Coordinates of C-alpha atoms in Angstrom, one line a residue:
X1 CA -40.2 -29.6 46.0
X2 CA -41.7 -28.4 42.7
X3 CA -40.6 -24.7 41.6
X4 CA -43.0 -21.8 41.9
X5 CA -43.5 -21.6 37.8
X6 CA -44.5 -25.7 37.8
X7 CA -47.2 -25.3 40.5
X8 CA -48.5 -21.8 38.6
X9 CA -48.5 -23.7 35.5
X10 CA -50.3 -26.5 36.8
X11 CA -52.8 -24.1 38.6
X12 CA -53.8 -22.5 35.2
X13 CA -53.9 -26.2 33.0
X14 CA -56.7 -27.0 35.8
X15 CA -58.7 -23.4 36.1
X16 CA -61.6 -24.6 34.2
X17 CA -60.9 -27.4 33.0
X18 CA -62.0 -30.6 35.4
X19 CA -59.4 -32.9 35.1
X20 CA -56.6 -31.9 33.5
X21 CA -53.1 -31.4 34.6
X22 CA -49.7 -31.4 33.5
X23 CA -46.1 -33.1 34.7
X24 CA -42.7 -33.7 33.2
X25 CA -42.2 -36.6 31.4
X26 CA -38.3 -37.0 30.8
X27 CA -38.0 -33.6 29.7
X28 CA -41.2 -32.9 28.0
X29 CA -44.8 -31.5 29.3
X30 CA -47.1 -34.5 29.0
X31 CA -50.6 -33.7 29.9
X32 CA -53.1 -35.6 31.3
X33 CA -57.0 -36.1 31.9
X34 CA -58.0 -38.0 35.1
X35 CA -61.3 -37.4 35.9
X36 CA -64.8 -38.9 37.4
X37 CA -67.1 -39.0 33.9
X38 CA -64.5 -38.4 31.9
X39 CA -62.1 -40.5 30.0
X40 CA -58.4 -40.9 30.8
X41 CA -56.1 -39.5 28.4
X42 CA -52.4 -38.0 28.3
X43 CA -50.2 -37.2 25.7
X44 CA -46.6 -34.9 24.7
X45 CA -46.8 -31.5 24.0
X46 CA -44.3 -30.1 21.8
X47 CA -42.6 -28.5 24.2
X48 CA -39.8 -29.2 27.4
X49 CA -40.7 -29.0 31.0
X50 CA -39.0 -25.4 31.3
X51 CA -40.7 -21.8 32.6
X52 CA -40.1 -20.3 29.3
X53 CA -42.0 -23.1 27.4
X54 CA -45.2 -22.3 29.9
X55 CA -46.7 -19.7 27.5
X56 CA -46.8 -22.0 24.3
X57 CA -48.0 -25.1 26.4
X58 CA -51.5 -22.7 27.7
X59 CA -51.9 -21.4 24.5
X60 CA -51.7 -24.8 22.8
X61 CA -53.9 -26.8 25.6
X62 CA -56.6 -23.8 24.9
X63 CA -57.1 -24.9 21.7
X64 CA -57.1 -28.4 22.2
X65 CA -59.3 -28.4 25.1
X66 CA -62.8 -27.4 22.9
X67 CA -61.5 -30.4 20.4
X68 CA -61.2 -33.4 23.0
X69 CA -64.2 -32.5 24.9
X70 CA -66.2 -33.3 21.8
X71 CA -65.4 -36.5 22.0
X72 CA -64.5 -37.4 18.9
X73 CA -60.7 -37.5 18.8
X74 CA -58.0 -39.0 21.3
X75 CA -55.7 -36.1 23.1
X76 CA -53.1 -37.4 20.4
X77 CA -55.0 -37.0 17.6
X78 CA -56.2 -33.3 18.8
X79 CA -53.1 -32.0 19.3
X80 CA -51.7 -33.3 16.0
X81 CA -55.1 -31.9 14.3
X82 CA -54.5 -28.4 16.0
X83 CA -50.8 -27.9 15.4
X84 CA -50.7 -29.9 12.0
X85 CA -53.5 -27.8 10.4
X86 CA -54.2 -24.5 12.0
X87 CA -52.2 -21.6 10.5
X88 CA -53.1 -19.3 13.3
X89 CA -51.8 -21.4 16.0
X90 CA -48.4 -22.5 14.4
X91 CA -46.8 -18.7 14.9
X92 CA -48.5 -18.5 18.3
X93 CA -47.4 -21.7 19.6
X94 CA -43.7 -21.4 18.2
X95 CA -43.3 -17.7 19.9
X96 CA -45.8 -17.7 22.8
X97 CA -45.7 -14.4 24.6
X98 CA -43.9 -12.7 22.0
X99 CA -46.8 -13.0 19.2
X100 CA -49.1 -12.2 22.0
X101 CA -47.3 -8.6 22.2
X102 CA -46.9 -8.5 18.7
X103 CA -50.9 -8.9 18.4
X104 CA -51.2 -6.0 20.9
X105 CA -48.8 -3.8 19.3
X106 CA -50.7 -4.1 16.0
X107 CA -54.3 -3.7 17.9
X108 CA -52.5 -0.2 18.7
X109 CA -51.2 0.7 16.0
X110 CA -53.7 -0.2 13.2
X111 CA -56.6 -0.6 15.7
X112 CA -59.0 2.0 16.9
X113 CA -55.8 4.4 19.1
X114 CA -53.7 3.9 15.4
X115 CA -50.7 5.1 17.8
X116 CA -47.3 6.0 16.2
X117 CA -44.1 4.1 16.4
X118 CA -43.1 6.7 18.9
X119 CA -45.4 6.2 21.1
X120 CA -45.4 2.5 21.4
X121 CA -41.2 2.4 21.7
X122 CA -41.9 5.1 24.0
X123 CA -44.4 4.4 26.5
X124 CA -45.0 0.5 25.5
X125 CA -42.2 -1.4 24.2
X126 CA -39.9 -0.9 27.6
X127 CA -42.3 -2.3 29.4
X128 CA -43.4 -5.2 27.8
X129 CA -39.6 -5.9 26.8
X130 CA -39.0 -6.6 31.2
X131 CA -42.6 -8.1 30.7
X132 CA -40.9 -11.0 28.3
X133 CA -37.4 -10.5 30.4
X134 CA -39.7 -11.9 33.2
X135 CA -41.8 -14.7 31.9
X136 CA -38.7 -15.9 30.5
X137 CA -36.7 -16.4 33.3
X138 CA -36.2 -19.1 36.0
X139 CA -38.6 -17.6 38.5
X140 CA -41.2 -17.1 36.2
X141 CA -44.5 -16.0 37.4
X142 CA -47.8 -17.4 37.8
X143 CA -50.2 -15.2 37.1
X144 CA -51.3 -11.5 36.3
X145 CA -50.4 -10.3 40.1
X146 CA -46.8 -11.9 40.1
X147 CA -45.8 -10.9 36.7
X148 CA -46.9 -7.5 37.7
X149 CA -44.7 -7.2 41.0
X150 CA -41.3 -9.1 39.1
X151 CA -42.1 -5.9 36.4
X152 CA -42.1 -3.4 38.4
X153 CA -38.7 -4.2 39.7
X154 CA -37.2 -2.6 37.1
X155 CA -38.7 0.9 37.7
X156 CA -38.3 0.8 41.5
X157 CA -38.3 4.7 42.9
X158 CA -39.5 5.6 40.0
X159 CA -43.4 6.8 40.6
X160 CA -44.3 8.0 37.0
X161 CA -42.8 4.8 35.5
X162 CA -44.6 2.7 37.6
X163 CA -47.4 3.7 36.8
X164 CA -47.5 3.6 32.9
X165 CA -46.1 0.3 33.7
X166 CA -49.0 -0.8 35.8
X167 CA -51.1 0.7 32.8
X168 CA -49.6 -1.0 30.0
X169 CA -49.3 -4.6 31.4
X170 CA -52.8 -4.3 32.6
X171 CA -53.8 -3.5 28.9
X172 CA -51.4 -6.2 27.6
X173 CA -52.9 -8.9 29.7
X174 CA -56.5 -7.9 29.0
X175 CA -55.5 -8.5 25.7
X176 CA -54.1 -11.6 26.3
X177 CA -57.2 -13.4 28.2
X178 CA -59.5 -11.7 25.4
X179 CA -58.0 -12.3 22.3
X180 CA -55.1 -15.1 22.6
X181 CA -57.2 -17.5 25.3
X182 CA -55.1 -17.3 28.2
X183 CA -56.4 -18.0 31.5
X184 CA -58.0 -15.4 33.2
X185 CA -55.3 -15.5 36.5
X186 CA -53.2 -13.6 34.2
X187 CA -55.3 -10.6 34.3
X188 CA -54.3 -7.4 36.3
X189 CA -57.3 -6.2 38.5
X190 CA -57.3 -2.6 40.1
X191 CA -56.5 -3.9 43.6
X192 CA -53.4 -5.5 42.2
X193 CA -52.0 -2.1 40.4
X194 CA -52.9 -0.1 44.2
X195 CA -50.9 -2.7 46.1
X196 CA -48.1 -2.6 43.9
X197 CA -47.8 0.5 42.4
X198 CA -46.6 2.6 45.5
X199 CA -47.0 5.9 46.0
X200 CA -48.4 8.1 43.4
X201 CA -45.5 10.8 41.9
X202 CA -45.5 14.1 43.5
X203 CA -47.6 16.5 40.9
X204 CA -45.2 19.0 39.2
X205 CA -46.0 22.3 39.3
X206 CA -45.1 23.2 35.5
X207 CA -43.3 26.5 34.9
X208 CA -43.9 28.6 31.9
X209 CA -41.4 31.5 30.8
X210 CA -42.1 35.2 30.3
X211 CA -42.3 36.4 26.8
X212 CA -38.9 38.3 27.8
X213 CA -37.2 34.7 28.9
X214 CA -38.3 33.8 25.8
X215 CA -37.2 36.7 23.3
X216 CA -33.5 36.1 25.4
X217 CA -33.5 32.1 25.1
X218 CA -34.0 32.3 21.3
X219 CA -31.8 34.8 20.8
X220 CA -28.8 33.4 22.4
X221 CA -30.0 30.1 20.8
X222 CA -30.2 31.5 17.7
X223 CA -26.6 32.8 17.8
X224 CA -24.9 29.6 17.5
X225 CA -27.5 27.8 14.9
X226 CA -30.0 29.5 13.3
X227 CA -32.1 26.8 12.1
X228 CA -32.4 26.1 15.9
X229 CA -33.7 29.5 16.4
X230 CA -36.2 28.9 13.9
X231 CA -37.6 26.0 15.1
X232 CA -38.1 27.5 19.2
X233 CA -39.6 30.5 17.4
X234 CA -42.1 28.6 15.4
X235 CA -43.4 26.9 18.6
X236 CA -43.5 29.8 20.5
X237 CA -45.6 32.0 17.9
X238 CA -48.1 28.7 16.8
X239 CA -47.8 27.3 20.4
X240 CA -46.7 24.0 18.9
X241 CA -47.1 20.2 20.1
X242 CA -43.2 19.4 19.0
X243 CA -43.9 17.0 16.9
X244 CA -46.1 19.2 15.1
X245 CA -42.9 20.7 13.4
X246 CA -43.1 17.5 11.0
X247 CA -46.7 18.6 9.8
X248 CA -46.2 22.3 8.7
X249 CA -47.2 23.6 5.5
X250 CA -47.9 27.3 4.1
X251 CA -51.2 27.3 1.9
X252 CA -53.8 29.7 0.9
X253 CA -56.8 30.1 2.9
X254 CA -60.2 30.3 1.8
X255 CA -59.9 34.0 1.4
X256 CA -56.6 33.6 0.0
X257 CA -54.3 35.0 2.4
X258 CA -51.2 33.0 2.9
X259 CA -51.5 30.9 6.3
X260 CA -49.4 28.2 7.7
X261 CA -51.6 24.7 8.3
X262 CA -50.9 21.6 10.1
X263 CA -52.2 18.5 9.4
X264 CA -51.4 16.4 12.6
X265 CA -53.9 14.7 14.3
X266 CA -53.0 13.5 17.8
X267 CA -54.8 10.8 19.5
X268 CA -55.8 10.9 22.2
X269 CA -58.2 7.1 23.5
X270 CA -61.0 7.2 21.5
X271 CA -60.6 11.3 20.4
X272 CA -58.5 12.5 17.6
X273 CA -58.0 16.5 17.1
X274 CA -58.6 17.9 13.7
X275 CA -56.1 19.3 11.0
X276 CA -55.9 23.1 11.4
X277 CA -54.9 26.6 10.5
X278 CA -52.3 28.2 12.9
X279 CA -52.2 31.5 14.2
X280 CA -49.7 33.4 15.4
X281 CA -49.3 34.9 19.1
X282 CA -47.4 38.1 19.0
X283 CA -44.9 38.2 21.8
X284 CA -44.0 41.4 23.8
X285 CA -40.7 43.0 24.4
X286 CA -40.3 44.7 28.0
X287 CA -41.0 47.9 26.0
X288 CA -44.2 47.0 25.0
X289 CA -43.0 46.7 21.6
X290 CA -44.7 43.3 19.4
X291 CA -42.4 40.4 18.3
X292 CA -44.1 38.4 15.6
X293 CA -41.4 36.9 13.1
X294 CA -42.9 36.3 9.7
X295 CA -42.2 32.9 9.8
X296 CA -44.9 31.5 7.5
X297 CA -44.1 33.8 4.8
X298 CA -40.1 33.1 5.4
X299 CA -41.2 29.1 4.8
X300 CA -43.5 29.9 1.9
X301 CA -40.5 31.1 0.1
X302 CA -38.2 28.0 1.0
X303 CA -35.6 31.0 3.5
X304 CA -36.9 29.3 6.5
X305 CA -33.9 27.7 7.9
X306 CA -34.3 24.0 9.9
X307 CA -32.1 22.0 11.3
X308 CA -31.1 18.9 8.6
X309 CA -30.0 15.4 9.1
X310 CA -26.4 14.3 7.9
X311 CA -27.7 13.2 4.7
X312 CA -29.1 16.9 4.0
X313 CA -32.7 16.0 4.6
X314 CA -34.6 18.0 6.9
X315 CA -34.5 16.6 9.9
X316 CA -37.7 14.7 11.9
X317 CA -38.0 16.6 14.6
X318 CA -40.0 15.6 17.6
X319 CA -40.2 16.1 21.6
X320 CA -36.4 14.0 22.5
X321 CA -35.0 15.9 20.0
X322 CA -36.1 19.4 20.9
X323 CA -35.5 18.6 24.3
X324 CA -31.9 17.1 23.8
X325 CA -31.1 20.3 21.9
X326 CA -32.4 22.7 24.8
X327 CA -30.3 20.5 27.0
X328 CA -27.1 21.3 25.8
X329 CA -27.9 25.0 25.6
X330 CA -26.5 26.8 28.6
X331 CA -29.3 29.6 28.9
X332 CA -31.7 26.8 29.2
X333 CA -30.0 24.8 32.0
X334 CA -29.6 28.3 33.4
X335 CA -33.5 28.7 33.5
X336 CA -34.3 25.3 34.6
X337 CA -32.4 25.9 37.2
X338 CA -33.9 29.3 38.2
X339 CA -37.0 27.5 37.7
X340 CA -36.7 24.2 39.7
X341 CA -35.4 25.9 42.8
X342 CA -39.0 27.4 42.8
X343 CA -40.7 23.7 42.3
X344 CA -41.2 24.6 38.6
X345 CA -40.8 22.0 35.9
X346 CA -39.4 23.5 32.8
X347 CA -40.0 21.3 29.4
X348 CA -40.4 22.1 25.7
X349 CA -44.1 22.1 26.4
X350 CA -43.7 25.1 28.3
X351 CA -43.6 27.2 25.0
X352 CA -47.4 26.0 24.3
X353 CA -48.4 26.5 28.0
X354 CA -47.0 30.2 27.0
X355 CA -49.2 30.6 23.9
X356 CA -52.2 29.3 26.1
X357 CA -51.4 32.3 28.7
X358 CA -50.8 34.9 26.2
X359 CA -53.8 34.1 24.0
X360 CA -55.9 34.4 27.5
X361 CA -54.2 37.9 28.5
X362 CA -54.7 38.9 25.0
X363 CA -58.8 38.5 25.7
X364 CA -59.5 35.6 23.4
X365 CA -62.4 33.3 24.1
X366 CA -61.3 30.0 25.3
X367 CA -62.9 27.8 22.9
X368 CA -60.9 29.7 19.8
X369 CA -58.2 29.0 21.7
X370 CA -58.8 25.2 22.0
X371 CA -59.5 24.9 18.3
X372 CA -56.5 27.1 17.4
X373 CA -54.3 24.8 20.0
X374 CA -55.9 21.3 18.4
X375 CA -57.7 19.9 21.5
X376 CA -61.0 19.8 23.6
X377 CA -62.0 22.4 26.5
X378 CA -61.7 19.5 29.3
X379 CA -57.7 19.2 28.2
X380 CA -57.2 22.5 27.8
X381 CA -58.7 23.3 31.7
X382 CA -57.0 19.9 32.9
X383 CA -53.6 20.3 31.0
X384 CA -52.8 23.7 30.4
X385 CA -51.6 26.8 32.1
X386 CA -54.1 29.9 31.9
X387 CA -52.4 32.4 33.5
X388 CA -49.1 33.1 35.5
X389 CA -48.6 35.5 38.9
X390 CA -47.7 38.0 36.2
X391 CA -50.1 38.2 34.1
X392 CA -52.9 37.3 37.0
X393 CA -51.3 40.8 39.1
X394 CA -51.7 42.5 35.6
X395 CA -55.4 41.8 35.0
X396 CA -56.6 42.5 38.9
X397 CA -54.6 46.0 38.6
X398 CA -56.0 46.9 35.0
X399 CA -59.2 46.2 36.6
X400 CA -59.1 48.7 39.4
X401 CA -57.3 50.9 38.0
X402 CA -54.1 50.9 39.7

C-alpha cells in the first residue's frame, strides 16, 4: 500500500499536467509521460524516492514541464538543460523548502513590510521551523490543508499561537505557489485556517496602572539599579514603544529648545509611522503635586544612566528584555497579580496605554496625541486605552460639579 506522502506527490506531479506521473525506480523518482496525443517519455530525477526529496522533485518537474512540452527536447535532455544551466534552479533544487523560506524571509525583510530580525525570529521563524520539521518527516503532507493541521500540533491549547501560525503558513504558501511554482494544493484557503484553527483566544482586558502605581514601581525599581529606573521612567514620561529606547536622541528643535527625538519607524502592512519629537506627560503624585524627571536634559549631558551589556556598551534594549527585567522585580509580580485576579493583563505596553489616558484627562485633542504616540487614529481607537474607571468617575464628577 503506497504511503500517504507517495499518493500526495503523485497527486500534485498530475494537477495540470495530462499525463505525467511519478514512481520509484530502485531508489530514485523516475518520471513518466503516458498520455493520448502525447509522446511517451520517462526519465531519473536527481533525487531518491523519499518524503523529504518531494519538494525538490515539484520544483524541478515545474521547470521542466514548459521545456518538454515544446517539443523540441527528450525529458532527458530537459532535465539535463534545466539543472545543468540554470543558476536559479541549482540552489532551489539542492534545498527545496528551505530556499523557499529563505525567499520569503527576504520578501519581508527587504520587500515592501522591510520587517526587523526581531520580528521575523519572533512571529515567523518558529513557525516555519515546525513548517520544515513537518515536510521533512516520514508522514509528510500533501498539500496546503495537511501541512497546516501536522503544524499546528505543536501549538495545541495555545489560541494566540495558532493563530499567527495559521497566518504565517498561509503567507508562506502563497508565496510558494506565486513565486517558487508550486502546485496550487499547497495553498491555505480561509476555510482551511476556520476548521483548524480552533477557538479564537479569549480577548484580554488590558490593565493600565495609576500614575501613583507608577511613581511606587519605579521607585522601588530604581533602588536596586538605577539605569533600570531610568529606562521605566523614560517610557512612562514619552509613552514609549520599547523598542523605541534604541532610537532616542536629544536635538534642538526648530525654535531651538532642546527636545528629545526618535527616529523609529514601525511598520505596520503597508503603513509606516514617521520619525518624531517626544513630549513629555507629567505624572501626578496623590498630592496633586507634578512628576516630570528632566530626562532629556539629563541624556543631553551624557548623566543619563542605562543599563549596559557586559562588554560596556549600552545595551539593545527591546520588549523581552524590558519585560524579563520587570519579571524578576517583586513589586511588579506583586501588581500583576493584583491585576490578573481582576481579568487585567499587565505588560510593558501598559506604560504607553498610561500616557494615552493621561494625555486624554489632561484635555489634549486626540489627533496630537496620535502623532505625538507615532501611529494613526484607527490604532489609536482600536489599540489603546483612553480612559480608566478613575479617571472616567473624575471627568463625570468635574462635570456636575460634585
Amino acid at each position: 500500500m503506497a504511503a500517504k506522502w507517495e499518493e500526495g506527490f503523485r497527486a500534485a506531479v498530475k494537477t495540470g499536467r495530462q499525463g505525467w506521473t511519478v514512481g520509484n525506480n530502485s531508489g530514485k523518482v523516475r518520471l513518466k509521460i503516458r498520455a493520448k496525443d502525447l509522446r511517451t517519455d520517462s526519465a531519473n530525477l536527481p533525487f531518491p524516492w523519499t518524503a523529504e526529496a518531494v519538494g525538490d522533485a515539484l520544483l524541478l518537474i515545474n521547470r521542466v514541464y514548459p521545456l518538454w512540452m515544446q517539443g523540441d527536447v527528450s525529458l532527458k535532455q530537459a532535465i539535463a538543460e534545466v539543472t545543468g544551466t540554470s543558476d536559479k534552479l541549482k540552489p532551489t533544487a539542492n534545498k527545496g523548502w528551505p530556499s523557499i523560506v529563505e525567499s520569503f524571509r527576504e520578501s519581508l525583510q527587504e520587500g515592501r513590510n522591510q520587517i526587523l530580525d526581531s520580528t521575523y525570529r519572533d512571529n515567523y521563524e518558529p513557525y516555519y521551523n515546525e513548517t520544515l520539521k513537518a515536510l521533512r518527516s516520514r508522514s509528510s503532507p500533501a498539500d496546503g490543508h495537511e501541512l497546516l493541521k501536522q503544524t499546528l500540533k505543536r501549538w495545541a491549547g495555545k489560541p494566540s499561537s495558532r493563530a499567527a501560525c495559521c497566518l504565517a503558513l498561509r503567507n508562506l504558501m502563497d508565496h510558494a505557489v506565486s513565486r517558487h511554482q508550486m502546485p496550487a494544493s499547497w495553498r491555505i484557503s480561509q476555510t482551511s485556517i476556520k476548521e483548524l484553527r480552533g477557538r479564537p483566544a479569549e480577548k484580554k482586558t488590558k490593565a493600565t496602572l495609576t500614575d501613583a502605581e507608577v511613581l511606587r514601581l519605579i521607585e522601588a525599581v530604581e533602588t536596586r539599579n538605577n539605569a533600570w529606573g531610568n529606562v521605566l521612567r523614560l517610557m512612562v514620561l514619552f509613552g514609549l514603544r520599547p523598542v523605541e529606547l534604541q532610537y532616542l536622541a536629544p536635538r534642538r528643535t526648530e525654535a531651538g529648545d532642546l527636545g528629545l527625538w526618535c527616529s523609529y519607524r514601525k511598520i505596520s502592512g503597508p503603513n509606516r509611522c514617521d520619525p518624531r519629537w517626544l513630549l513629555p506627560l507629567p505624572l501626578e503624585k496623590p498630592s496633586g503635586e507634578q512628576v516630570s524627571w528632566n530626562l532629556c536634559q539629563a541624556m543631553d549631558a551624557g548623566l543619563l544612566e542605562l543599563p549596559v551589556g557586559r562588554d560596556g556598551d549600552l545595551r539593545k534594549l527591546n520588549g523581552r528584555y524590558v519585560l524579563n527585567h520587570l519579571n524578576r522585580q517583586p513589586e511588579w509580580l506583586e501588581l500583576k497579580q493584583q491585576y490578573e485576579a481582576k481579568g487585567m493583563w499587565l505588560r510593558p505596553y501598559s506604560f504607553r496605554d498610561g500616557y494615552s489616558v493621561r494625555a486624554h484627562r489632561y484635555g489634549i485633542e486626540t489627533a496630537q496625541i496620535c502623532r505625538a504616540m507615532g501611529h494613526g487614529l484607527a490604532a489609536h481607537s482600536r489599540a489603546y486605552e483612553s480612559a480608566t474607571d478613575a479617571t472616567t468617575r473624575a471627568a463625570f464628577e468635574k462635570a456636575i460639579g460634585s
